[in-house]
Amino acid sequence: MSYWGQKLLFDPASPIQEEMILFHDHAMVLLLGIFSFVAFLGSKLIMNKLSSRNMLEAQTLETIWTIIPALLLVWLAFPSLRLLYLLDEQSKADLILKSTGHQWYWSYEVPTSSFDSYMISGDYSLLEVDNRVTLPYNVNTTVVTTSADVLHAFTIPSVGMKMDSVPGRLNSMNMFLNWPGVYYGQCSEICGANHSFMPIVVEAVHVDDFFFESA
């Protein structure tokens, strides 16, 4: 989760979030490069006393400033498309978690149990719940989500997961947790008056502890 005064992104807890942070850094390098170049040209033009009022055309210049931005867009598009395909990839799941959004709580189903999860007062305001979702790390998990009433969104930033929970429809996404820990999320689709009071908490444990708790 984030801390007070934190300016960077969440520490990644899954391969997908790692790829998202790498793409963010890749895009920021491009944006900062363009900004620096444009700022340099702008300052040079402002301080330059020469003018080119009589110039009618500059085909070479126009060709250059058309081709270079196109190449920069291609440089940005390839990693973006790769990340989109990774998000949609459906690998073989060792475990399936079903989450159902309600106004205003979540209910969960795993192969061994089902339970509801309500927000409670805790150390982290608006983020703690009475029943956490316990999942094993280093295990391929498919999260399936739907809604029992209105639109919700199942979101865990540290895992790079955001899925719409739509009534009458099942959306799924792979989740692979790299590390043990507690990961917080919230509904990110405005779903009514208590939209802010339906957090998501996933606790990643060793696979042996997971099966021991499930037994």
mmCIF file with all atom_site columns, N, CA, C and O in Angstrom, residues 115-163:
data_model
loop_
_atom_site.group_PDB
_atom_site.id
_atom_site.type_symbol
_atom_site.label_atom_id
_atom_site.label_alt_id
_atom_site.label_comp_id
_atom_site.label_asym_id
_atom_site.label_entity_id
_atom_site.label_seq_id
_atom_site.pdbx_PDB_ins_code
_atom_site.Cartn_x
_atom_site.Cartn_y
_atom_site.Cartn_z
_atom_site.occupancy
_atom_site.B_iso_or_equiv
_atom_site.pdbx_formal_charge
_atom_site.auth_seq_id
_atom_site.auth_comp_id
_atom_site.auth_asym_id
_atom_site.auth_atom_id
_atom_site.pdbx_PDB_model_num
ATOM 1   N N  . PHE A 1 115 ? -17.341 -16.787 1.654   1.00 0.00 ? 115 PHE A N  1
ATOM 2   C CA . PHE A 1 115 ? -17.527 -15.873 2.782   1.00 0.00 ? 115 PHE A CA 1
ATOM 3   C C  . PHE A 1 115 ? -17.743 -14.463 2.260   1.00 0.00 ? 115 PHE A C  1
ATOM 4   O O  . PHE A 1 115 ? -17.429 -14.144 1.106   1.00 0.00 ? 115 PHE A O  1
ATOM 5   N N  . ASP A 1 116 ? -18.292 -13.619 3.138   1.00 0.00 ? 116 ASP A N  1
ATOM 6   C CA . ASP A 1 116 ? -18.468 -12.202 2.849   1.00 0.00 ? 116 ASP A CA 1
ATOM 7   C C  . ASP A 1 116 ? -17.355 -11.409 3.521   1.00 0.00 ? 116 ASP A C  1
ATOM 8   O O  . ASP A 1 116 ? -16.806 -11.831 4.547   1.00 0.00 ? 116 ASP A O  1
ATOM 9   N N  . SER A 1 117 ? -17.044 -10.249 2.960   1.00 0.00 ? 117 SER A N  1
ATOM 10  C CA . SER A 1 117 ? -15.963 -9.414  3.482   1.00 0.00 ? 117 SER A CA 1
ATOM 11  C C  . SER A 1 117 ? -16.464 -7.985  3.618   1.00 0.00 ? 117 SER A C  1
ATOM 12  O O  . SER A 1 117 ? -16.767 -7.328  2.611   1.00 0.00 ? 117 SER A O  1
ATOM 13  N N  . TYR A 1 118 ? -16.552 -7.519  4.871   1.00 0.00 ? 118 TYR A N  1
ATOM 14  C CA . TYR A 1 118 ? -17.045 -6.174  5.160   1.00 0.00 ? 118 TYR A CA 1
ATOM 15  C C  . TYR A 1 118 ? -15.917 -5.301  5.721   1.00 0.00 ? 118 TYR A C  1
ATOM 16  O O  . TYR A 1 118 ? -15.005 -5.799  6.384   1.00 0.00 ? 118 TYR A O  1
ATOM 17  N N  . MET A 1 119 ? -16.014 -4.016  5.476   1.00 0.00 ? 119 MET A N  1
ATOM 18  C CA . MET A 1 119 ? -15.035 -3.084  6.021   1.00 0.00 ? 119 MET A CA 1
ATOM 19  C C  . MET A 1 119 ? -15.208 -2.964  7.528   1.00 0.00 ? 119 MET A C  1
ATOM 20  O O  . MET A 1 119 ? -16.334 -2.976  8.044   1.00 0.00 ? 119 MET A O  1
ATOM 21  N N  . ILE A 1 120 ? -14.082 -2.852  8.251   1.00 0.00 ? 120 ILE A N  1
ATOM 22  C CA . ILE A 1 120 ? -14.092 -2.634  9.689   1.00 0.00 ? 120 ILE A CA 1
ATOM 23  C C  . ILE A 1 120 ? -13.119 -1.504  10.023  1.00 0.00 ? 120 ILE A C  1
ATOM 24  O O  . ILE A 1 120 ? -12.301 -1.101  9.197   1.00 0.00 ? 120 ILE A O  1
ATOM 25  N N  . SER A 1 121 ? -13.212 -1.013  11.233  1.00 0.00 ? 121 SER A N  1
ATOM 26  C CA . SER A 1 121 ? -12.243 -0.023  11.703  1.00 0.00 ? 121 SER A CA 1
ATOM 27  C C  . SER A 1 121 ? -10.944 -0.737  12.053  1.00 0.00 ? 121 SER A C  1
ATOM 28  O O  . SER A 1 121 ? -10.940 -1.731  12.772  1.00 0.00 ? 121 SER A O  1
ATOM 29  N N  . GLY A 1 122 ? -9.837  -0.226  11.519  1.00 0.00 ? 122 GLY A N  1
ATOM 30  C CA . GLY A 1 122 ? -8.547  -0.859  11.759  1.00 0.00 ? 122 GLY A CA 1
ATOM 31  C C  . GLY A 1 122 ? -7.426  0.141   11.693  1.00 0.00 ? 122 GLY A C  1
ATOM 32  O O  . GLY A 1 122 ? -7.637  1.357   11.755  1.00 0.00 ? 122 GLY A O  1
ATOM 33  N N  . ASP A 1 123 ? -6.216  -0.380  11.546  1.00 0.00 ? 123 ASP A N  1
ATOM 34  C CA . ASP A 1 123 ? -5.052  0.491   11.474  1.00 0.00 ? 123 ASP A CA 1
ATOM 35  C C  . ASP A 1 123 ? -5.060  1.362   10.231  1.00 0.00 ? 123 ASP A C  1
ATOM 36  O O  . ASP A 1 123 ? -4.535  2.476   10.245  1.00 0.00 ? 123 ASP A O  1
ATOM 37  N N  . TYR A 1 124 ? -5.645  0.859   9.159   1.00 0.00 ? 124 TYR A N  1
ATOM 38  C CA . TYR A 1 124 ? -5.674  1.600   7.901   1.00 0.00 ? 124 TYR A CA 1
ATOM 39  C C  . TYR A 1 124 ? -7.110  2.007   7.600   1.00 0.00 ? 124 TYR A C  1
ATOM 40  O O  . TYR A 1 124 ? -7.966  1.159   7.344   1.00 0.00 ? 124 TYR A O  1
ATOM 41  N N  . SER A 1 125 ? -7.355  3.285   7.622   1.00 0.00 ? 125 SER A N  1
ATOM 42  C CA . SER A 1 125 ? -8.709  3.804   7.448   1.00 0.00 ? 125 SER A CA 1
ATOM 43  C C  . SER A 1 125 ? -9.280  3.427   6.081   1.00 0.00 ? 125 SER A C  1
ATOM 44  O O  . SER A 1 125 ? -8.619  3.579   5.052   1.00 0.00 ? 125 SER A O  1
ATOM 45  N N  . LEU A 1 126 ? -10.498 2.891   6.092   1.00 0.00 ? 126 LEU A N  1
ATOM 46  C CA . LEU A 1 126 ? -11.262 2.531   4.898   1.00 0.00 ? 126 LEU A CA 1
ATOM 47  C C  . LEU A 1 126 ? -10.645 1.373   4.101   1.00 0.00 ? 126 LEU A C  1
ATOM 48  O O  . LEU A 1 126 ? -11.052 1.114   2.975   1.00 0.00 ? 126 LEU A O  1
ATOM 49  N N  . LEU A 1 127 ? -9.667  0.665   4.684   1.00 0.00 ? 127 LEU A N  1
ATOM 50  C CA . LEU A 1 127 ? -8.994  -0.395  3.939   1.00 0.00 ? 127 LEU A CA 1
ATOM 51  C C  . LEU A 1 127 ? -9.056  -1.763  4.610   1.00 0.00 ? 127 LEU A C  1
ATOM 52  O O  . LEU A 1 127 ? -8.789  -2.770  3.946   1.00 0.00 ? 127 LEU A O  1
ATOM 53  N N  . GLU A 1 128 ? -9.362  -1.832  5.883   1.00 0.00 ? 128 GLU A N  1
ATOM 54  C CA . GLU A 1 128 ? -9.322  -3.114  6.596   1.00 0.00 ? 128 GLU A CA 1
ATOM 55  C C  . GLU A 1 128 ? -10.683 -3.796  6.535   1.00 0.00 ? 128 GLU A C  1
ATOM 56  O O  . GLU A 1 128 ? -11.726 -3.145  6.490   1.00 0.00 ? 128 GLU A O  1
ATOM 57  N N  . VAL A 1 129 ? -10.663 -5.148  6.500   1.00 0.00 ? 129 VAL A N  1
ATOM 58  C CA . VAL A 1 129 ? -11.895 -5.927  6.419   1.00 0.00 ? 129 VAL A CA 1
ATOM 59  C C  . VAL A 1 129 ? -11.905 -6.998  7.504   1.00 0.00 ? 129 VAL A C  1
ATOM 60  O O  . VAL A 1 129 ? -10.869 -7.313  8.092   1.00 0.00 ? 129 VAL A O  1
ATOM 61  N N  . ASP A 1 130 ? -13.085 -7.556  7.737   1.00 0.00 ? 130 ASP A N  1
ATOM 62  C CA . ASP A 1 130 ? -13.201 -8.589  8.769   1.00 0.00 ? 130 ASP A CA 1
ATOM 63  C C  . ASP A 1 130 ? -12.712 -9.950  8.267   1.00 0.00 ? 130 ASP A C  1
ATOM 64  O O  . ASP A 1 130 ? -12.167 -10.740 9.035   1.00 0.00 ? 130 ASP A O  1
ATOM 65  N N  . ASN A 1 131 ? -12.897 -10.239 6.988   1.00 0.00 ? 131 ASN A N  1
ATOM 66  C CA . ASN A 1 131 ? -12.442 -11.509 6.417   1.00 0.00 ? 131 ASN A CA 1
ATOM 67  C C  . ASN A 1 131 ? -11.551 -11.229 5.207   1.00 0.00 ? 131 ASN A C  1
ATOM 68  O O  . ASN A 1 131 ? -12.038 -10.798 4.161   1.00 0.00 ? 131 ASN A O  1
ATOM 69  N N  . ARG A 1 132 ? -10.253 -11.475 5.370   1.00 0.00 ? 132 ARG A N  1
ATOM 70  C CA . ARG A 1 132 ? -9.332  -11.278 4.260   1.00 0.00 ? 132 ARG A CA 1
ATOM 71  C C  . ARG A 1 132 ? -9.362  -12.478 3.308   1.00 0.00 ? 132 ARG A C  1
ATOM 72  O O  . ARG A 1 132 ? -9.632  -13.606 3.718   1.00 0.00 ? 132 ARG A O  1
ATOM 73  N N  . VAL A 1 133 ? -9.051  -12.203 2.054   1.00 0.00 ? 133 VAL A N  1
ATOM 74  C CA . VAL A 1 133 ? -8.863  -13.280 1.085   1.00 0.00 ? 133 VAL A CA 1
ATOM 75  C C  . VAL A 1 133 ? -7.444  -13.825 1.258   1.00 0.00 ? 133 VAL A C  1
ATOM 76  O O  . VAL A 1 133 ? -6.476  -13.074 1.148   1.00 0.00 ? 133 VAL A O  1
ATOM 77  N N  . THR A 1 134 ? -7.331  -15.094 1.546   1.00 0.00 ? 134 THR A N  1
ATOM 78  C CA . THR A 1 134 ? -6.016  -15.724 1.712   1.00 0.00 ? 134 THR A CA 1
ATOM 79  C C  . THR A 1 134 ? -5.697  -16.540 0.466   1.00 0.00 ? 134 THR A C  1
ATOM 80  O O  . THR A 1 134 ? -6.462  -17.429 0.083   1.00 0.00 ? 134 THR A O  1
ATOM 81  N N  . LEU A 1 135 ? -4.552  -16.203 -0.153  1.00 0.00 ? 135 LEU A N  1
ATOM 82  C CA . LEU A 1 135 ? -4.126  -16.896 -1.370  1.00 0.00 ? 135 LEU A CA 1
ATOM 83  C C  . LEU A 1 135 ? -2.659  -17.291 -1.248  1.00 0.00 ? 135 LEU A C  1
ATOM 84  O O  . LEU A 1 135 ? -1.888  -16.591 -0.581  1.00 0.00 ? 135 LEU A O  1
ATOM 85  N N  . PRO A 1 136 ? -2.250  -18.367 -1.891  1.00 0.00 ? 136 PRO A N  1
ATOM 86  C CA . PRO A 1 136 ? -0.822  -18.736 -1.867  1.00 0.00 ? 136 PRO A CA 1
ATOM 87  C C  . PRO A 1 136 ? -0.044  -17.912 -2.895  1.00 0.00 ? 136 PRO A C  1
ATOM 88  O O  . PRO A 1 136 ? -0.542  -17.613 -3.980  1.00 0.00 ? 136 PRO A O  1
ATOM 89  N N  . TYR A 1 137 ? 1.179   -17.537 -2.552  1.00 0.00 ? 137 TYR A N  1
ATOM 90  C CA . TYR A 1 137 ? 2.025   -16.854 -3.524  1.00 0.00 ? 137 TYR A CA 1
ATOM 91  C C  . TYR A 1 137 ? 2.800   -17.886 -4.335  1.00 0.00 ? 137 TYR A C  1
ATOM 92  O O  . TYR A 1 137 ? 2.903   -19.060 -3.960  1.00 0.00 ? 137 TYR A O  1
ATOM 93  N N  . ASN A 1 138 ? 3.320   -17.446 -5.474  1.00 0.00 ? 138 ASN A N  1
ATOM 94  C CA . ASN A 1 138 ? 4.008   -18.321 -6.441  1.00 0.00 ? 138 ASN A CA 1
ATOM 95  C C  . ASN A 1 138 ? 3.091   -19.423 -6.967  1.00 0.00 ? 138 ASN A C  1
ATOM 96  O O  . ASN A 1 138 ? 3.541   -20.529 -7.284  1.00 0.00 ? 138 ASN A O  1
ATOM 97  N N  . VAL A 1 139 ? 1.801   -19.108 -7.040  1.00 0.00 ? 139 VAL A N  1
ATOM 98  C CA . VAL A 1 139 ? 0.812   -20.044 -7.571  1.00 0.00 ? 139 VAL A CA 1
ATOM 99  C C  . VAL A 1 139 ? -0.064  -19.288 -8.568  1.00 0.00 ? 139 VAL A C  1
ATOM 100 O O  . VAL A 1 139 ? -0.542  -18.188 -8.268  1.00 0.00 ? 139 VAL A O  1
ATOM 101 N N  . ASN A 1 140 ? -0.271  -19.858 -9.758  1.00 0.00 ? 140 ASN A N  1
ATOM 102 C CA . ASN A 1 140 ? -1.131  -19.232 -10.752 1.00 0.00 ? 140 ASN A CA 1
ATOM 103 C C  . ASN A 1 140 ? -2.577  -19.240 -10.263 1.00 0.00 ? 140 ASN A C  1
ATOM 104 O O  . ASN A 1 140 ? -3.146  -20.310 -10.007 1.00 0.00 ? 140 ASN A O  1
ATOM 105 N N  . THR A 1 141 ? -3.143  -18.062 -10.144 1.00 0.00 ? 141 THR A N  1
ATOM 106 C CA . THR A 1 141 ? -4.516  -17.923 -9.660  1.00 0.00 ? 141 THR A CA 1
ATOM 107 C C  . THR A 1 141 ? -5.331  -17.146 -10.690 1.00 0.00 ? 141 THR A C  1
ATOM 108 O O  . THR A 1 141 ? -4.876  -16.125 -11.211 1.00 0.00 ? 141 THR A O  1
ATOM 109 N N  . THR A 1 142 ? -6.512  -17.631 -10.991 1.00 0.00 ? 142 THR A N  1
ATOM 110 C CA . THR A 1 142 ? -7.442  -16.909 -11.849 1.00 0.00 ? 142 THR A CA 1
ATOM 111 C C  . THR A 1 142 ? -8.518  -16.273 -10.991 1.00 0.00 ? 142 THR A C  1
ATOM 112 O O  . THR A 1 142 ? -9.180  -16.967 -10.214 1.00 0.00 ? 142 THR A O  1
ATOM 113 N N  . VAL A 1 143 ? -8.661  -14.972 -11.118 1.00 0.00 ? 143 VAL A N  1
ATOM 114 C CA . VAL A 1 143 ? -9.692  -14.237 -10.387 1.00 0.00 ? 143 VAL A CA 1
ATOM 115 C C  . VAL A 1 143 ? -10.864 -14.004 -11.328 1.00 0.00 ? 143 VAL A C  1
ATOM 116 O O  . VAL A 1 143 ? -10.689 -13.411 -12.397 1.00 0.00 ? 143 VAL A O  1
ATOM 117 N N  . VAL A 1 144 ? -12.034 -14.470 -10.931 1.00 0.00 ? 144 VAL A N  1
ATOM 118 C CA . VAL A 1 144 ? -13.259 -14.286 -11.711 1.00 0.00 ? 144 VAL A CA 1
ATOM 119 C C  . VAL A 1 144 ? -14.157 -13.354 -10.918 1.00 0.00 ? 144 VAL A C  1
ATOM 120 O O  . VAL A 1 144 ? -14.372 -13.562 -9.717  1.00 0.00 ? 144 VAL A O  1
ATOM 121 N N  . THR A 1 145 ? -14.673 -12.327 -11.569 1.00 0.00 ? 145 THR A N  1
ATOM 122 C CA . THR A 1 145 ? -15.478 -11.351 -10.841 1.00 0.00 ? 145 THR A CA 1
ATOM 123 C C  . THR A 1 145 ? -16.787 -11.077 -11.561 1.00 0.00 ? 145 THR A C  1
ATOM 124 O O  . THR A 1 145 ? -16.874 -11.145 -12.798 1.00 0.00 ? 145 THR A O  1
ATOM 125 N N  . THR A 1 146 ? -17.801 -10.784 -10.777 1.00 0.00 ? 146 THR A N  1
ATOM 126 C CA . THR A 1 146 ? -19.109 -10.397 -11.286 1.00 0.00 ? 146 THR A CA 1
ATOM 127 C C  . THR A 1 146 ? -19.776 -9.505  -10.245 1.00 0.00 ? 146 THR A C  1
ATOM 128 O O  . THR A 1 146 ? -19.160 -9.175  -9.223  1.00 0.00 ? 146 THR A O  1
ATOM 129 N N  . SER A 1 147 ? -20.997 -9.119  -10.489 1.00 0.00 ? 147 SER A N  1
ATOM 130 C CA . SER A 1 147 ? -21.711 -8.248  -9.557  1.00 0.00 ? 147 SER A CA 1
ATOM 131 C C  . SER A 1 147 ? -23.114 -8.774  -9.340  1.00 0.00 ? 147 SER A C  1
ATOM 132 O O  . SER A 1 147 ? -23.716 -9.366  -10.245 1.00 0.00 ? 147 SER A O  1
ATOM 133 N N  . ALA A 1 148 ? -23.619 -8.540  -8.141  1.00 0.00 ? 148 ALA A N  1
ATOM 134 C CA . ALA A 1 148 ? -24.970 -8.976  -7.810  1.00 0.00 ? 148 ALA A CA 1
ATOM 135 C C  . ALA A 1 148 ? -25.996 -7.871  -8.001  1.00 0.00 ? 148 ALA A C  1
ATOM 136 O O  . ALA A 1 148 ? -27.196 -8.132  -7.929  1.00 0.00 ? 148 ALA A O  1
ATOM 137 N N  . ASP A 1 149 ? -25.532 -6.619  -8.231  1.00 0.00 ? 149 ASP A N  1
ATOM 138 C CA . ASP A 1 149 ? -26.496 -5.517  -8.348  1.00 0.00 ? 149 ASP A CA 1
ATOM 139 C C  . ASP A 1 149 ? -26.085 -4.496  -9.406  1.00 0.00 ? 149 ASP A C  1
ATOM 140 O O  . ASP A 1 149 ? -26.606 -4.482  -10.502 1.00 0.00 ? 149 ASP A O  1
ATOM 141 N N  . VAL A 1 150 ? -25.114 -3.634  -9.081  1.00 0.00 ? 150 VAL A N  1
ATOM 142 C CA . VAL A 1 150 ? -24.701 -2.578  -10.003 1.00 0.00 ? 150 VAL A CA 1
ATOM 143 C C  . VAL A 1 150 ? -23.248 -2.804  -10.415 1.00 0.00 ? 150 VAL A C  1
ATOM 144 O O  . VAL A 1 150 ? -22.612 -3.770  -10.000 1.00 0.00 ? 150 VAL A O  1
ATOM 145 N N  . LEU A 1 151 ? -22.710 -1.887  -11.219 1.00 0.00 ? 151 LEU A N  1
ATOM 146 C CA . LEU A 1 151 ? -21.323 -1.996  -11.653 1.00 0.00 ? 151 LEU A CA 1
ATOM 147 C C  . LEU A 1 151 ? -20.373 -1.762  -10.484 1.00 0.00 ? 151 LEU A C  1
ATOM 148 O O  . LEU A 1 151 ? -20.503 -0.780  -9.752  1.00 0.00 ? 151 LEU A O  1
ATOM 149 N N  . HIS A 1 152 ? -19.423 -2.650  -10.314 1.00 0.00 ? 152 HIS A N  1
ATOM 150 C CA . HIS A 1 152 ? -18.315 -2.479  -9.382  1.00 0.00 ? 152 HIS A CA 1
ATOM 151 C C  . HIS A 1 152 ? -17.015 -2.695  -10.161 1.00 0.00 ? 152 HIS A C  1
ATOM 152 O O  . HIS A 1 152 ? -17.036 -2.988  -11.357 1.00 0.00 ? 152 HIS A O  1
ATOM 153 N N  . ALA A 1 153 ? -15.880 -2.557  -9.472  1.00 0.00 ? 153 ALA A N  1
ATOM 154 C CA . ALA A 1 153 ? -14.589 -2.835  -10.109 1.00 0.00 ? 153 ALA A CA 1
ATOM 155 C C  . ALA A 1 153 ? -13.644 -3.404  -9.065  1.00 0.00 ? 153 ALA A C  1
ATOM 156 O O  . ALA A 1 153 ? -13.402 -2.783  -8.028  1.00 0.00 ? 153 ALA A O  1
ATOM 157 N N  . PHE A 1 154 ? -13.118 -4.576  -9.344  1.00 0.00 ? 154 PHE A N  1
ATOM 158 C CA . PHE A 1 154 ? -12.206 -5.277  -8.444  1.00 0.00 ? 154 PHE A CA 1
ATOM 159 C C  . PHE A 1 154 ? -10.789 -4.813  -8.754  1.00 0.00 ? 154 PHE A C  1
ATOM 160 O O  . PHE A 1 154 ? -10.238 -5.119  -9.810  1.00 0.00 ? 154 PHE A O  1
ATOM 161 N N  . THR A 1 155 ? -10.186 -4.059  -7.830  1.00 0.00 ? 155 THR A N  1
ATOM 162 C CA . THR A 1 155 ? -8.918  -3.395  -8.110  1.00 0.00 ? 155 THR A CA 1
ATOM 163 C C  . THR A 1 155 ? -7.933  -3.601  -6.964  1.00 0.00 ? 155 THR A C  1
ATOM 164 O O  . THR A 1 155 ? -8.254  -3.329  -5.810  1.00 0.00 ? 155 THR A O  1
ATOM 165 N N  . ILE A 1 156 ? -6.726  -4.075  -7.308  1.00 0.00 ? 156 ILE A N  1
ATOM 166 C CA . ILE A 1 156 ? -5.617  -4.187  -6.356  1.00 0.00 ? 156 ILE A CA 1
ATOM 167 C C  . ILE A 1 156 ? -4.389  -3.584  -7.040  1.00 0.00 ? 156 ILE A C  1
ATOM 168 O O  . ILE A 1 156 ? -3.759  -4.236  -7.882  1.00 0.00 ? 156 ILE A O  1
ATOM 169 N N  . PRO A 1 157 ? -4.020  -2.348  -6.720  1.00 0.00 ? 157 PRO A N  1
ATOM 170 C CA . PRO A 1 157 ? -2.931  -1.670  -7.444  1.00 0.00 ? 157 PRO A CA 1
ATOM 171 C C  . PRO A 1 157 ? -1.596  -2.392  -7.388  1.00 0.00 ? 157 PRO A C  1
ATOM 172 O O  . PRO A 1 157 ? -0.882  -2.460  -8.399  1.00 0.00 ? 157 PRO A O  1
ATOM 173 N N  . SER A 1 158 ? -1.217  -2.940  -6.236  1.00 0.00 ? 158 SER A N  1
ATOM 174 C CA . SER A 1 158 ? 0.094   -3.584  -6.113  1.00 0.00 ? 158 SER A CA 1
ATOM 175 C C  . SER A 1 158 ? 0.238   -4.804  -7.009  1.00 0.00 ? 158 SER A C  1
ATOM 176 O O  . SER A 1 158 ? 1.343   -5.204  -7.361  1.00 0.00 ? 158 SER A O  1
ATOM 177 N N  . VAL A 1 159 ? -0.889  -5.393  -7.382  1.00 0.00 ? 159 VAL A N  1
ATOM 178 C CA . VAL A 1 159 ? -0.882  -6.595  -8.209  1.00 0.00 ? 159 VAL A CA 1
ATOM 179 C C  . VAL A 1 159 ? -1.091  -6.245  -9.686  1.00 0.00 ? 159 VAL A C  1
ATOM 180 O O  . VAL A 1 159 ? -0.967  -7.096  -10.553 1.00 0.00 ? 159 VAL A O  1
ATOM 181 N N  . GLY A 1 160 ? -1.411  -4.991  -9.969  1.00 0.00 ? 160 GLY A N  1
ATOM 182 C CA . GLY A 1 160 ? -1.686  -4.591  -11.347 1.00 0.00 ? 160 GLY A CA 1
ATOM 183 C C  . GLY A 1 160 ? -3.010  -5.122  -11.846 1.00 0.00 ? 160 GLY A C  1
ATOM 184 O O  . GLY A 1 160 ? -3.151  -5.420  -13.037 1.00 0.00 ? 160 GLY A O  1
ATOM 185 N N  . MET A 1 161 ? -3.992  -5.231  -10.957 1.00 0.00 ? 161 MET A N  1
ATOM 186 C CA . MET A 1 161 ? -5.282  -5.816  -11.329 1.00 0.00 ? 161 MET A CA 1
ATOM 187 C C  . MET A 1 161 ? -6.392  -4.788  -11.229 1.00 0.00 ? 161 MET A C  1
ATOM 188 O O  . MET A 1 161 ? -6.536  -4.092  -10.220 1.00 0.00 ? 161 MET A O  1
ATOM 189 N N  . LYS A 1 162 ? -7.203  -4.690  -12.286 1.00 0.00 ? 162 LYS A N  1
ATOM 190 C CA . LYS A 1 162 ? -8.397  -3.853  -12.290 1.00 0.00 ? 162 LYS A CA 1
ATOM 191 C C  . LYS A 1 162 ? -9.385  -4.466  -13.269 1.00 0.00 ? 162 LYS A C  1
ATOM 192 O O  . LYS A 1 162 ? -9.141  -4.492  -14.470 1.00 0.00 ? 162 LYS A O  1
ATOM 193 N N  . MET A 1 163 ? -10.479 -4.983  -12.733 1.00 0.00 ? 163 MET A N  1
ATOM 194 C CA . MET A 1 163 ? -11.499 -5.621  -13.557 1.00 0.00 ? 163 MET A CA 1
ATOM 195 C C  . MET A 1 163 ? -12.870 -5.079  -13.195 1.00 0.00 ? 163 MET A C  1
ATOM 196 O O  . MET A 1 163 ? -13.189 -4.883  -12.021 1.00 0.00 ? 163 MET A O  1
#
